[in-house]
Amino acid sequence: MAAFVLDKRGSPLMPCSEKRARLLLKRGRARVHRVLPFVIRLTDRLAEESAFQSLRVKVDPGSKVTGVALVREFNSGIAVLNLFSLMHRGRQISEALVTRRNFRHRRRSANLRYRAPRFLNRARRDAWLAPSLQHRVDTTMSWVRRIKRWTPISATSVEFERYDLQAMRSAEVAGYEHRKYERVDYEIREYLLKKWWHRCAYCDKEGVPLHVGHIISRARGGSDHLTNLTICCGPCHFRKGERDIKEFVVDGIRCNRILGRAKVPLKESASVSSTRAALVTELRSARLVVETSTGGRTKWNRARFGIPKTYALDAVCVGDVSVVMDWQRPTVEVKCSGRGSYQRTRLTAEGFPRSYLIRKKRIYGFQTGDRVRADVSKGKMIGIYVGRVAVRASGNFNIKTQNGVVQGINHRYCKVVQRADGYGYSPLLRLAQRVTRSKSVGPAL
């Protein structure tokens, strides 16, 4: 993967390869600025003395995981530099809010001092989002700003709508089988697959090749409008042919359900998601050129280039893409872990306290989530351990390494490599792992 590079004043430069970053560190021309993601700072160069190329950040928003890709643009296409999968914790936030609400209701209903409800004096802005949804926008924007701080990007591409409804409407004029653009087929097919739950509308078969068919055949005056199209398996498509649906589907309940479902629009594709709209607004406020695209076009690009489906590679295929190079790169999984909890007790399933947490977040200068290196020189735990630390009031910490959790490491053997930033990283970057385990290079600045 590419290593991020800063000049001696902290301004972003063009990323470099792992080999070049290792040589710069070995020759003393650079210092380690950050371990994960790996960022170096040059000691002998300014941004004014460097040449820049066109860089773009591509984002594929998701409900649980958002794909982020940093690419370099050239005349005939793009070259992939870095891939990230940002795993959100919206579900945890939602469950925590429900728990807090239950505690609040209990305090009001119990024989305690009366507390007036605070929601009566709270005002919400017009573009308000639920905390679990706002978290998705905030974390995605946080990583876009981080990449902007480490690289000279000037543009972004984001999947704004799931389907291009305008393209589907314009395509029906020329007829379903006489379209000029292959991408429109993907828009319509993805729309119908989502609408009919990826199964045959007539026999409910799943996991078989599905075809796009007409509910009212063209021979009987049916149109190519989306309300007249459905998804069906090959045998059902062949048996139906030009027959009327009421003749083919004998069961009246199923027939009415198919006709009713055909007229119901898919809400997710008919309107723009509030989360994606908020994300695009935030990107534009960051003074970046924003290119919006659709999910159907993303799949069309992925199928053209033979790229497997992952969250990060979906981000690579967002927008107008002609050629994709160097996409066979490892993906850094970034998990939102939060910055701790205000709750001072752990509860049982019945709501009773079972343990109490320490009041201070830092113990002997360490905090849960810090990345540390422990050089244990004596005792049963002799060795070198690098990973995420969980602090204890006793001073004996737990370190989560690649091979598992190591318990009972005294704080005297630990040294901070990188402070906790609210995220967990996996897998480790190869160069960052070498630098962390090497004694010749000091800790991050």
Phi, psi and omega in degrees: 000160180282144177261137178284145185230135174240153174278183187288349175260358179094006178279147184286143174239178178293139177297158179231171180284166178296322180296315180293321178297321179295321179292321178296321178291321182293324182274359178079015180271356182212159175237154177284118178268324181204145184270311181230117345298157190283122181228132176243157178237123179286151180251358186225022183212148175247162180295329180293340182266003187247157176260148184236151174243169183281121178242148181219142174257128179248136186232130174243093184295145177218165181286323180250321183228135176247129178270134179230134180225136173256121185233155175253129183265139171222184191299320187260001179163213183227154173237130184281133177254309182220148179232135179227143170242111184264109182267118183277167177234040181298324180294321178296321178296317179298316179293323178294323178292322177295317178298316180296324177295320178296320177297319181294317178297323180294320180295326181283327183275338180285171181278067182238177177300136184292133176238120180292142178296133184274348182291346180286337181248022178255136179246135179254142177287169185296317183265046183286139175237152175299150182304323180293328177279322179295328176300320180297317179292317184294316181292321177296316178294326178299319180283328174296318178293324177298312180296324176294329179286336183258342181223152181277063179281153180227354184212157177224155172233132184223142176281106189268316180237152180286324182222151178269088183293327180295320178294324180290324179291320181288335182285334184288347180291320182273355181098149187294322186267004182238034180282148181270338187245127180292331183297329180296326177298321179292321178300312183291317183295316179295323178298314183288323177298318178292322183290324183256019171062029176058038177213162182295133181288340185262323183236001177063026177286142177235156178074020178237158176300131182247148182242155173270121181231166179266135174290311170255116188297159179297328180293335179261014176093013179286151182258177177264018179292153182299331179287351179250007180249147179215176179246132180211159179282170183299311179300318179293322178297321180288318182291325181291311178055237181260009182290154175288147184296329179288335175280325183281317180263104184286325181291116183294325181294315178295321180298315179294326179292321178294315180295322179290320179294326182296330183270351181274122178286151176279114187299323183295331180261339181283333180229154181283134180297139181296327179292315181293323178296318178295323179294317179296321177298318178294321179295320179290328177290342177276011177061046176241146174286120187253125173253124180257147182216184182239162179292326177297321179291325177299315179292324178298315178297318181295322179289324180297319185266358179067036182268132178294160183272112168222168181296316182290320180288333171298322177296325178298324185273005179285136173090196182278110183232129177254318179220139177238127179237150173058040179274351178278069180239153177291150181254131177273119178272118181251116183252126178288114183251353180080176182242031179108180184232144175279343182289130186263358180227151170259135187250155172278179179296334180273356177095009179265145180292135179246339178201161182238141181266157179289152183282327182271140177280328183255132177237118181055035178086003181245150179228146178302128183107344177295146174265123187232163172237124182246118175256094182272119186259347181208165182095190181285339186258036181298132180151183179244125182235131180232127178171196183272132186259146171240115189280155175226151181295335180287344183093355176261112190261163171253136181240125179267108180257183178293333182266358180136189182265128176255124186255151172078035177269122182291147184294339182293336180270354187265147177221131184288128173262318179205133180290155179295135179237013178089006182226151172247146187237134177197137353284166181289148171291142184296314181294320179298323179293320179295317182295321181295321183277346182276140178272348182282341181248132183284179180290171181296148179288000000 
